[in-house]
PDB file of C-alpha atoms and ligand atoms in Angstrom:
ATOM      1  CA  MET A  11       1.644  -1.187  -9.071  1.00 96.00           C
ATOM      2  CA  LEU A  12       0.272  -1.845  -5.507  1.00 97.00           C
ATOM      3  CA  SER A  13       1.320  -0.094  -1.777  1.00 97.00           C
ATOM      4  CA  ILE A  14       0.511  -0.680   1.154  1.00 96.00           C
ATOM      5  CA  LYS A  15       1.839   1.377   4.278  1.00 97.00           C
ATOM      6  CA  ASN A  16       1.189   0.756   7.347  1.00 97.00           C
ATOM      7  CA  LEU A  17      -1.889  -0.589   7.386  1.00 95.00           C
ATOM      8  CA  HIS A  18      -3.675  -1.299  10.552  1.00 95.00           C
ATOM      9  CA  ALA A  19      -6.872  -2.759  10.504  1.00 94.00           C
ATOM     10  CA  SER A  20      -9.758  -4.164  13.372  1.00 93.00           C
ATOM     11  CA  ILE A  21     -12.448  -6.690  13.201  1.00 90.00           C
ATOM     12  CA  ASP A  22     -15.134  -5.831  15.621  1.00 90.00           C
ATOM     13  CA  GLY A  23     -12.564  -3.573  18.112  1.00 90.00           C
ATOM     14  CA  THR A  24     -10.068  -6.137  18.053  1.00 93.00           C
ATOM     15  CA  PRO A  25      -7.011  -5.451  15.887  1.00 94.00           C
ATOM     16  CA  ILE A  26      -5.522  -7.756  13.396  1.00 94.00           C
ATOM     17  CA  LEU A  27      -3.083  -6.337  11.248  1.00 95.00           C
ATOM     18  CA  ARG A  28      -0.866  -3.980  13.138  1.00 95.00           C
ATOM     19  CA  GLY A  29       0.896  -2.526  10.349  1.00 96.00           C
ATOM     20  CA  ILE A  30       1.367  -3.891   7.045  1.00 96.00           C
ATOM     21  CA  ASN A  31       4.071  -2.773   4.726  1.00 97.00           C
ATOM     22  CA  LEU A  32       3.621  -4.376   1.776  1.00 97.00           C
ATOM     23  CA  GLU A  33       4.932  -2.907  -2.141  1.00 97.00           C
ATOM     24  CA  VAL A  34       4.277  -5.530  -5.085  1.00 98.00           C
ATOM     25  CA  LYS A  35       5.505  -4.396  -8.793  1.00 97.00           C
ATOM     26  CA  ALA A  36       4.006  -5.220 -11.833  1.00 96.00           C
ATOM     27  CA  GLY A  37       5.161  -8.782 -13.249  1.00 96.00           C
ATOM     28  CA  GLU A  38       5.807 -10.202 -10.205  1.00 96.00           C
ATOM     29  CA  VAL A  39       4.669 -12.953  -7.794  1.00 95.00           C
ATOM     30  CA  HIS A  40       4.269 -12.363  -3.679  1.00 96.00           C
ATOM     31  CA  ALA A  41       3.259 -15.069  -1.532  1.00 95.00           C
ATOM     32  CA  ILE A  42       1.910 -14.499   1.594  1.00 95.00           C
ATOM     33  CA  MET A  43       2.094 -17.583   4.408  1.00 94.00           C
ATOM     34  CA  GLY A  44       2.296 -17.540   8.010  1.00 93.00           C
ATOM     35  CA  PRO A  45       0.319 -19.624  10.865  1.00 91.00           C
ATOM     36  CA  ASN A  46      -3.420 -20.120  10.769  1.00 89.00           C
ATOM     37  CA  GLY A  47      -4.715 -16.876  12.625  1.00 90.00           C
ATOM     38  CA  SER A  48      -2.034 -14.048  11.539  1.00 92.00           C
ATOM     39  CA  GLY A  49      -4.570 -12.874   9.589  1.00 91.00           C
ATOM     40  CA  LYS A  50      -3.909 -13.305   5.666  1.00 90.00           C
ATOM     41  CA  SER A  51      -7.546 -13.838   5.139  1.00 86.00           C
ATOM     42  CA  THR A  52      -8.349 -10.284   6.848  1.00 86.00           C
ATOM     43  CA  LEU A  53      -5.684  -8.575   4.467  1.00 87.00           C
ATOM     44  CA  ALA A  54      -6.907 -10.801   1.417  1.00 85.00           C
ATOM     45  CA  SER A  55     -10.106  -9.986   2.118  1.00 77.00           C
ATOM     46  CA  ARG A  56     -10.484  -6.484   3.759  1.00 65.00           C
ATOM     47  CA  GLU A  57     -13.673  -6.847   5.013  1.00 71.00           C
ATOM     48  CA  TYR A  58     -12.351  -4.958   8.258  1.00 81.00           C
ATOM     49  CA  GLU A  59     -12.279  -1.514   9.593  1.00 88.00           C
ATOM     50  CA  VAL A  60      -9.040   0.136   8.607  1.00 91.00           C
ATOM     51  CA  THR A  61      -7.396   2.611  11.602  1.00 94.00           C
ATOM     52  CA  ASP A  62      -4.229   3.813   9.985  1.00 95.00           C
ATOM     53  CA  GLY A  63      -2.159   3.438   6.899  1.00 96.00           C
ATOM     54  CA  GLU A  64      -2.467   3.263   3.341  1.00 94.00           C
ATOM     55  CA  VAL A  65      -3.304   1.268   0.494  1.00 94.00           C
ATOM     56  CA  ILE A  66      -2.251   2.720  -2.398  1.00 96.00           C
ATOM     57  CA  PHE A  67      -3.315   0.892  -6.435  1.00 95.00           C
ATOM     58  CA  LYS A  68      -1.704   2.215  -9.206  1.00 94.00           C
ATOM     59  CA  GLY A  69      -2.093   5.540  -7.505  1.00 94.00           C
ATOM     60  CA  LYS A  70      -5.740   5.714  -6.532  1.00 93.00           C
ATOM     61  CA  ASP A  71      -6.949   4.339  -2.565  1.00 93.00           C
ATOM     62  CA  LEU A  72      -8.068   1.681  -2.670  1.00 90.00           C
ATOM     63  CA  LEU A  73     -10.029   1.796   1.116  1.00 88.00           C
ATOM     64  CA  GLU A  74     -11.773   4.431  -0.398  1.00 89.00           C
ATOM     65  CA  LEU A  75     -13.024   2.474  -3.584  1.00 88.00           C
ATOM     66  CA  ALA A  76     -16.366   0.680  -3.662  1.00 83.00           C
ATOM     67  CA  PRO A  77     -15.908  -3.410  -3.908  1.00 78.00           C
ATOM     68  CA  GLU A  78     -17.134  -3.288  -7.641  1.00 78.00           C
ATOM     69  CA  ASP A  79     -14.434   0.068  -8.160  1.00 85.00           C
ATOM     70  CA  ARG A  80     -11.721  -1.878  -7.412  1.00 86.00           C
ATOM     71  CA  ALA A  81     -12.785  -4.899  -9.556  1.00 84.00           C
ATOM     72  CA  ARG A  82     -13.619  -2.261 -11.971  1.00 86.00           C
ATOM     73  CA  GLU A  83      -9.878  -0.573 -11.346  1.00 89.00           C
ATOM     74  CA  GLY A  84      -8.152  -4.141 -12.251  1.00 91.00           C
ATOM     75  CA  VAL A  85      -8.122  -5.949  -9.080  1.00 91.00           C
ATOM     76  CA  PHE A  86      -9.433  -9.541  -8.100  1.00 89.00           C
ATOM     77  CA  LEU A  87      -9.927 -11.353  -5.232  1.00 81.00           C
ATOM     78  CA  ALA A  88     -11.335 -15.092  -4.713  1.00 71.00           C
ATOM     79  CA  PHE A  89     -11.806 -15.963  -1.922  1.00 62.00           C
ATOM     80  CA  GLN A  90     -11.301 -18.695   0.450  1.00 51.00           C
ATOM     81  CA  TYR A  91     -14.510 -19.339   0.796  1.00 55.00           C
ATOM     82  CA  PRO A  92     -16.568 -18.252  -3.161  1.00 61.00           C
ATOM     83  CA  VAL A  93     -20.357 -17.121  -2.455  1.00 66.00           C
ATOM     84  CA  GLU A  94     -22.692 -19.211  -4.374  1.00 70.00           C
ATOM     85  CA  ILE A  95     -25.589 -17.010  -6.308  1.00 72.00           C
ATOM     86  CA  PRO A  96     -28.490 -19.164  -6.829  1.00 76.00           C
ATOM     87  CA  GLY A  97     -30.438 -18.709  -9.962  1.00 78.00           C
ATOM     88  CA  VAL A  98     -27.736 -16.630 -11.705  1.00 79.00           C
ATOM     89  CA  SER A  99     -25.326 -18.084 -13.916  1.00 83.00           C
ATOM     90  CA  THR A 100     -21.781 -18.135 -14.454  1.00 82.00           C
ATOM     91  CA  THR A 101     -22.077 -17.128 -17.903  1.00 86.00           C
ATOM     92  CA  ASN A 102     -24.772 -14.167 -17.524  1.00 85.00           C
ATOM     93  CA  PHE A 103     -22.710 -12.844 -14.461  1.00 84.00           C
ATOM     94  CA  LEU A 104     -19.607 -12.757 -16.127  1.00 87.00           C
ATOM     95  CA  ARG A 105     -20.921 -10.795 -19.235  1.00 90.00           C
ATOM     96  CA  THR A 106     -22.126  -8.062 -16.636  1.00 88.00           C
ATOM     97  CA  ALA A 107     -19.086  -8.253 -15.456  1.00 87.00           C
ATOM     98  CA  VAL A 108     -16.915  -8.193 -17.559  1.00 90.00           C
ATOM     99  CA  ASN A 109     -19.147  -5.497 -19.661  1.00 92.00           C
ATOM    100  CA  GLN A 110     -18.952  -3.664 -16.328  1.00 88.00           C
ATOM    101  CA  VAL A 111     -15.184  -3.475 -16.034  1.00 88.00           C
ATOM    102  CA  ARG A 112     -14.931  -2.810 -19.900  1.00 89.00           C
ATOM    103  CA  GLU A 113     -17.036   0.386 -19.742  1.00 90.00           C
ATOM    104  CA  TYR A 114     -15.055   1.352 -16.992  1.00 87.00           C
ATOM    105  CA  ARG A 115     -11.966   1.267 -18.909  1.00 86.00           C
ATOM    106  CA  GLY A 116     -13.616   3.124 -22.079  1.00 91.00           C
ATOM    107  CA  LEU A 117     -13.771   0.091 -23.954  1.00 91.00           C
ATOM    108  CA  GLU A 118     -17.083  -0.739 -26.048  1.00 93.00           C
ATOM    109  CA  ALA A 119     -19.298  -3.465 -24.664  1.00 93.00           C
ATOM    110  CA  LEU A 120     -18.774  -7.030 -25.957  1.00 94.00           C
ATOM    111  CA  ASP A 121     -21.586  -7.766 -28.230  1.00 94.00           C
ATOM    112  CA  ALA A 122     -23.116 -11.943 -27.582  1.00 92.00           C
ATOM    113  CA  VAL A 123     -21.155 -12.988 -30.153  1.00 93.00           C
ATOM    114  CA  LYS A 124     -18.042 -11.489 -29.222  1.00 94.00           C
ATOM    115  CA  PHE A 125     -18.497 -12.330 -25.556  1.00 94.00           C
ATOM    116  CA  LEU A 126     -19.061 -16.171 -26.884  1.00 92.00           C
ATOM    117  CA  THR A 127     -15.870 -16.303 -28.737  1.00 94.00           C
ATOM    118  CA  MET A 128     -14.221 -14.802 -25.415  1.00 93.00           C
ATOM    119  CA  MET A 129     -15.270 -16.965 -23.616  1.00 92.00           C
ATOM    120  CA  LYS A 130     -14.261 -20.097 -25.695  1.00 91.00           C
ATOM    121  CA  GLU A 131     -11.113 -19.379 -25.531  1.00 91.00           C
ATOM    122  CA  LYS A 132     -11.138 -18.903 -22.008  1.00 90.00           C
ATOM    123  CA  MET A 133     -12.597 -22.268 -21.361  1.00 88.00           C
ATOM    124  CA  LYS A 134      -9.668 -23.695 -23.131  1.00 85.00           C
ATOM    125  CA  LEU A 135      -7.376 -21.655 -21.160  1.00 80.00           C
ATOM    126  CA  VAL A 136      -8.479 -23.175 -17.996  1.00 80.00           C
ATOM    127  CA  GLU A 137     -10.168 -26.471 -19.179  1.00 81.00           C
ATOM    128  CA  ILE A 138     -13.239 -25.799 -17.772  1.00 83.00           C
ATOM    129  CA  ASP A 139     -16.316 -27.558 -19.145  1.00 83.00           C
ATOM    130  CA  GLN A 140     -19.111 -25.249 -20.381  1.00 84.00           C
ATOM    131  CA  LYS A 141     -22.241 -27.126 -18.250  1.00 84.00           C
ATOM    132  CA  LEU A 142     -20.534 -25.760 -15.093  1.00 82.00           C
ATOM    133  CA  LEU A 143     -21.030 -22.586 -16.589  1.00 83.00           C
ATOM    134  CA  SER A 144     -24.378 -22.290 -17.513  1.00 81.00           C
ATOM    135  CA  ARG A 145     -25.546 -23.733 -13.980  1.00 82.00           C
ATOM    136  CA  SER A 146     -26.385 -21.606 -10.920  1.00 81.00           C
ATOM    137  CA  LEU A 147     -22.838 -19.480  -9.753  1.00 78.00           C
ATOM    138  CA  ASN A 148     -20.963 -22.384  -7.420  1.00 75.00           C
ATOM    139  CA  GLU A 149     -24.004 -23.317  -6.206  1.00 81.00           C
ATOM    140  CA  GLY A 150     -23.370 -27.028  -5.562  1.00 79.00           C
ATOM    141  CA  PHE A 151     -20.001 -26.569  -7.024  1.00 80.00           C
ATOM    142  CA  SER A 152     -17.460 -29.322  -5.647  1.00 78.00           C
ATOM    143  CA  GLY A 153     -14.241 -27.540  -3.943  1.00 76.00           C
ATOM    144  CA  GLY A 154     -12.232 -28.256  -7.196  1.00 76.00           C
ATOM    145  CA  GLU A 155     -15.295 -26.653  -9.470  1.00 79.00           C
ATOM    146  CA  LYS A 156     -15.451 -23.545  -7.390  1.00 79.00           C
ATOM    147  CA  LYS A 157     -11.912 -23.191  -8.025  1.00 81.00           C
ATOM    148  CA  ARG A 158     -11.926 -23.542 -11.649  1.00 81.00           C
ATOM    149  CA  ASN A 159     -14.618 -21.380 -11.568  1.00 84.00           C
ATOM    150  CA  GLU A 160     -12.276 -18.659  -9.966  1.00 84.00           C
ATOM    151  CA  ILE A 161      -9.329 -19.118 -12.492  1.00 86.00           C
ATOM    152  CA  PHE A 162     -11.982 -18.652 -15.089  1.00 88.00           C
ATOM    153  CA  GLN A 163     -13.701 -15.703 -13.845  1.00 88.00           C
ATOM    154  CA  MET A 164      -9.734 -14.440 -13.399  1.00 89.00           C
ATOM    155  CA  ALA A 165      -9.453 -14.887 -17.315  1.00 89.00           C
ATOM    156  CA  MET A 166     -12.411 -13.411 -17.792  1.00 90.00           C
ATOM    157  CA  LEU A 167     -12.054 -10.383 -16.216  1.00 89.00           C
ATOM    158  CA  GLU A 168      -8.241  -9.238 -17.037  1.00 89.00           C
ATOM    159  CA  PRO A 169      -7.336  -8.044 -13.386  1.00 92.00           C
ATOM    160  CA  SER A 170      -3.912  -6.258 -13.017  1.00 93.00           C
ATOM    161  CA  LEU A 171      -3.800  -7.691 -10.186  1.00 95.00           C
ATOM    162  CA  SER A 172      -4.969 -11.128  -8.655  1.00 92.00           C
ATOM    163  CA  ILE A 173      -5.442 -11.851  -4.767  1.00 91.00           C
ATOM    164  CA  LEU A 174      -5.409 -15.983  -4.238  1.00 88.00           C
ATOM    165  CA  ASP A 175      -6.622 -16.883  -0.752  1.00 84.00           C
ATOM    166  CA  GLU A 176      -6.455 -20.650  -0.624  1.00 75.00           C
ATOM    167  CA  THR A 177      -7.890 -22.639   1.562  1.00 62.00           C
ATOM    168  CA  ASP A 178      -5.939 -23.602   3.973  1.00 56.00           C
ATOM    169  CA  SER A 179      -6.627 -27.392   3.894  1.00 58.00           C
ATOM    170  CA  GLY A 180      -8.655 -29.077   1.459  1.00 63.00           C
ATOM    171  CA  LEU A 181      -6.877 -28.028  -1.705  1.00 69.00           C
ATOM    172  CA  ASP A 182      -6.676 -31.082  -3.612  1.00 75.00           C
ATOM    173  CA  ILE A 183      -4.352 -32.320  -6.504  1.00 79.00           C
ATOM    174  CA  ASP A 184      -6.557 -31.686  -9.160  1.00 76.00           C
ATOM    175  CA  ALA A 185      -7.464 -27.755  -7.815  1.00 75.00           C
ATOM    176  CA  LEU A 186      -3.678 -26.853  -7.057  1.00 80.00           C
ATOM    177  CA  ARG A 187      -2.763 -27.860 -10.700  1.00 82.00           C
ATOM    178  CA  ILE A 188      -5.712 -25.660 -11.966  1.00 78.00           C
ATOM    179  CA  VAL A 189      -5.312 -23.051  -9.702  1.00 79.00           C
ATOM    180  CA  SER A 190      -1.474 -23.042 -10.454  1.00 85.00           C
ATOM    181  CA  ASN A 191      -2.029 -22.875 -14.217  1.00 84.00           C
ATOM    182  CA  GLY A 192      -4.341 -20.192 -14.694  1.00 83.00           C
ATOM    183  CA  VAL A 193      -2.208 -18.341 -12.400  1.00 85.00           C
ATOM    184  CA  ASN A 194       1.171 -18.675 -14.753  1.00 88.00           C
ATOM    185  CA  LEU A 195      -0.524 -18.370 -17.943  1.00 84.00           C
ATOM    186  CA  LEU A 196      -2.375 -15.204 -16.700  1.00 84.00           C
ATOM    187  CA  LYS A 197       1.000 -13.892 -15.277  1.00 88.00           C
ATOM    188  CA  ASN A 198       2.963 -11.439 -17.668  1.00 91.00           C
ATOM    189  CA  GLU A 199       5.013  -7.973 -17.499  1.00 94.00           C
ATOM    190  CA  ASN A 200       2.134  -6.495 -16.876  1.00 93.00           C
ATOM    191  CA  THR A 201      -0.013  -8.264 -14.392  1.00 94.00           C
ATOM    192  CA  ALA A 202       0.870  -8.813  -9.872  1.00 96.00           C
ATOM    193  CA  THR A 203      -0.743 -11.989  -8.143  1.00 94.00           C
ATOM    194  CA  ILE A 204      -0.085 -11.744  -3.932  1.00 94.00           C
ATOM    195  CA  VAL A 205      -1.001 -15.793  -3.629  1.00 91.00           C
ATOM    196  CA  VAL A 206      -1.967 -16.144   0.586  1.00 89.00           C
ATOM    197  CA  THR A 207      -1.185 -19.877   1.450  1.00 86.00           C
ATOM    198  CA  HIS A 208      -0.885 -22.077   4.855  1.00 79.00           C
ATOM    199  CA  TYR A 209       1.341 -24.856   2.822  1.00 76.00           C
ATOM    200  CA  GLN A 210       4.207 -24.788   0.730  1.00 80.00           C
ATOM    201  CA  ARG A 211       3.333 -27.140  -1.240  1.00 81.00           C
ATOM    202  CA  LEU A 212       1.031 -24.408  -3.693  1.00 82.00           C
ATOM    203  CA  LEU A 213       4.151 -22.725  -4.634  1.00 84.00           C
ATOM    204  CA  ASP A 214       5.588 -26.053  -6.053  1.00 85.00           C
ATOM    205  CA  TYR A 215       3.496 -24.878  -8.844  1.00 86.00           C
ATOM    206  CA  ILE A 216       3.248 -21.210  -8.887  1.00 88.00           C
ATOM    207  CA  VAL A 217       6.922 -19.988  -8.375  1.00 88.00           C
ATOM    208  CA  PRO A 218       6.752 -16.390  -6.386  1.00 92.00           C
ATOM    209  CA  ASP A 219       9.708 -13.826  -6.673  1.00 94.00           C
ATOM    210  CA  TYR A 220       8.687 -12.950  -3.199  1.00 97.00           C
ATOM    211  CA  VAL A 221       7.662 -14.434   0.198  1.00 96.00           C
ATOM    212  CA  HIS A 222       6.525 -12.818   3.543  1.00 97.00           C
ATOM    213  CA  VAL A 223       5.827 -14.480   6.440  1.00 96.00           C
ATOM    214  CA  LEU A 224       2.755 -12.948   8.513  1.00 96.00           C
ATOM    215  CA  TYR A 225       2.238 -13.545  12.041  1.00 96.00           C
ATOM    216  CA  LYS A 226      -0.221 -11.500  14.599  1.00 95.00           C
ATOM    217  CA  GLY A 227      -0.378  -9.080  11.798  1.00 95.00           C
ATOM    218  CA  ARG A 228       2.602  -8.118  10.568  1.00 96.00           C
ATOM    219  CA  ILE A 229       4.756  -9.264   7.961  1.00 97.00           C
ATOM    220  CA  VAL A 230       7.781 -10.518  10.073  1.00 96.00           C
ATOM    221  CA  LYS A 231       9.858 -12.345   7.540  1.00 96.00           C
ATOM    222  CA  SER A 232      10.744 -11.503   3.688  1.00 97.00           C
ATOM    223  CA  GLY A 233      12.478 -13.706   1.237  1.00 97.00           C
ATOM    224  CA  THR A 234      12.853 -15.507  -2.157  1.00 95.00           C
ATOM    225  CA  LYS A 235      11.254 -18.953  -2.493  1.00 92.00           C
ATOM    226  CA  GLU A 236      14.059 -20.392  -0.383  1.00 93.00           C
ATOM    227  CA  LEU A 237      12.234 -19.231   2.443  1.00 94.00           C
ATOM    228  CA  ALA A 238       9.232 -21.182   1.863  1.00 93.00           C
ATOM    229  CA  LEU A 239      11.128 -24.409   1.541  1.00 92.00           C
ATOM    230  CA  GLU A 240      12.661 -23.479   4.928  1.00 93.00           C
ATOM    231  CA  LEU A 241       8.807 -23.226   6.749  1.00 92.00           C
ATOM    232  CA  GLU A 242       8.078 -26.160   5.169  1.00 90.00           C
ATOM    233  CA  GLU A 243      11.067 -28.350   6.816  1.00 92.00           C
ATOM    234  CA  LYS A 244      11.240 -26.491   9.904  1.00 93.00           C
ATOM    235  CA  GLY A 245       7.380 -24.970  10.627  1.00 92.00           C
ATOM    236  CA  TYR A 246       6.500 -21.810  11.567  1.00 93.00           C
ATOM    237  CA  ASP A 247       7.571 -22.281  15.716  1.00 95.00           C
ATOM    238  CA  TRP A 248      11.429 -20.610  14.981  1.00 94.00           C
ATOM    239  CA  ILE A 249       9.601 -17.548  13.792  1.00 94.00           C
ATOM    240  CA  LYS A 250       7.044 -16.974  16.631  1.00 94.00           C
ATOM    241  CA  GLU A 251       9.358 -17.635  19.027  1.00 95.00           C
ATOM    242  CA  ALA A 252      11.984 -14.889  17.896  1.00 93.00           C
ATOM    243  CA  VAL A 253       9.078 -12.355  17.321  1.00 92.00           C
ATOM    244  CA  ASP A 254       7.337 -13.327  20.799  1.00 92.00           C
ATOM    245  CA  SER A 255      10.732 -13.306  22.348  1.00 92.00           C
ATOM    246  CA  GLU A 256      11.554  -9.410  21.614  1.00 83.00           C
ATOM    247  CA  ALA A 257       8.175  -8.562  22.113  1.00 71.00           C
TER     248      ALA A 257
HETATM  249  P1  ADP B 304      -5.454 -16.474   8.551  1.00 96.89           P
HETATM  250  O1  ADP B 304      -6.157 -16.290   7.547  1.00 96.89           O
HETATM  251  O2  ADP B 304      -3.948 -16.397   8.737  1.00 96.89           O
HETATM  252  O3  ADP B 304      -5.818 -17.878   9.051  1.00 96.89           O
HETATM  253  P2  ADP B 304      -7.799 -14.780   9.598  1.00 96.89           P
HETATM  254  O4  ADP B 304      -7.161 -13.309   8.682  1.00 96.89           O
HETATM  255  O5  ADP B 304      -8.851 -15.617   9.305  1.00 96.89           O
HETATM  256  O6  ADP B 304      -6.074 -15.707   9.548  1.00 96.89           O
HETATM  257  O7  ADP B 304      -7.814 -14.412  11.021  1.00 96.89           O
HETATM  258  C1  ADP B 304      -7.160 -13.746  12.065  1.00 96.89           C
HETATM  259  C2  ADP B 304      -7.367 -13.330  13.105  1.00 96.89           C
HETATM  260  O8  ADP B 304      -8.729 -12.180  12.987  1.00 96.89           O
HETATM  261  C3  ADP B 304      -8.183 -14.784  13.643  1.00 96.89           C
HETATM  262  O9  ADP B 304      -7.553 -14.357  15.120  1.00 96.89           O
HETATM  263  C4  ADP B 304      -9.747 -14.808  13.591  1.00 96.89           C
HETATM  264  O10 ADP B 304     -10.362 -15.342  14.835  1.00 96.89           O
HETATM  265  C5  ADP B 304      -9.896 -13.087  13.775  1.00 96.89           C
HETATM  266  N1  ADP B 304     -10.999 -13.316  12.674  1.00 96.89           N
HETATM  267  C6  ADP B 304     -11.316 -12.872  11.334  1.00 96.89           C
HETATM  268  N2  ADP B 304     -12.587 -12.749  11.063  1.00 96.89           N
HETATM  269  C7  ADP B 304     -12.993 -12.401  12.449  1.00 96.89           C
HETATM  270  C8  ADP B 304     -14.203 -11.647  12.876  1.00 96.89           C
HETATM  271  N3  ADP B 304     -15.522 -11.771  12.142  1.00 96.89           N
HETATM  272  N4  ADP B 304     -14.391 -11.015  14.297  1.00 96.89           N
HETATM  273  C9  ADP B 304     -13.125 -11.339  14.840  1.00 96.89           C
HETATM  274  N5  ADP B 304     -12.656 -12.236  14.948  1.00 96.89           N
HETATM  275  C10 ADP B 304     -12.063 -12.135  13.752  1.00 96.89           C
HETATM  276 MG1   MG B 305      -7.135 -19.481   8.539  1.00 96.89          MG
HETATM  277 MG1   MG B 306      -7.460 -17.305   5.727  1.00 96.89          MG
END
């Protein structure tokens, strides 16, 4: 589904990603972990200047697609810091977004009744309050409400690939539960998820098939869930030391 090859990227001329290789197949959950500043959010956001390498999603060059076209192709990106859009309710925002995606996929636009039916179904799935959906998108939302809303958007857009960048701290136990329930409920053999996290605890809820450690812009170690547990126990220093002594 997703193939990242030798991705090098810079921000303001500073190399941040320095040769990322990652293969994600349908049905898989990958966790990207790593110390602060290692490039996790950069990798998830794609707000950078690519200097080498490629990112292929379902046979298409993702780097060539505008953000809205990536969304239409079925890539969902949940930001570490979700944007607020004053004056636009989640409902209106999503109605436009869902119908754009449907049009792109050659499906009929949903009329008001069908859209509402879909909303109700997905609202139940992620346990979100309808009142939240009629308010301006993310404006004045608490951290937990933003997370819930993000997962709701993901449920509505039915992406093939979801990339979730979690805050390094401040995710309370409710937010963790919401994010992980959503991800687990939407998981099937046709979808894939990449979860970016600084801490192991999220992975108690979302069990990853693969865990990758990002350090200094490279994936320096890959493993299974056991690697995340090892990191929880030992921290990142042993990995940093091994990489730094090689350099
Ligand atoms: P992580 O999510 O792993 O904590 P980030 O991807 O946020 O790491 O950051 C990786 C590196 O890129 C850090 O050294 C950070 O300071 C740098 N960086 C991120 N955004 C910018 C920016 N807009 N301008 C310059 N440097 C940046
Ligand atoms: Mg960070
Ligand atoms: Mg980050």
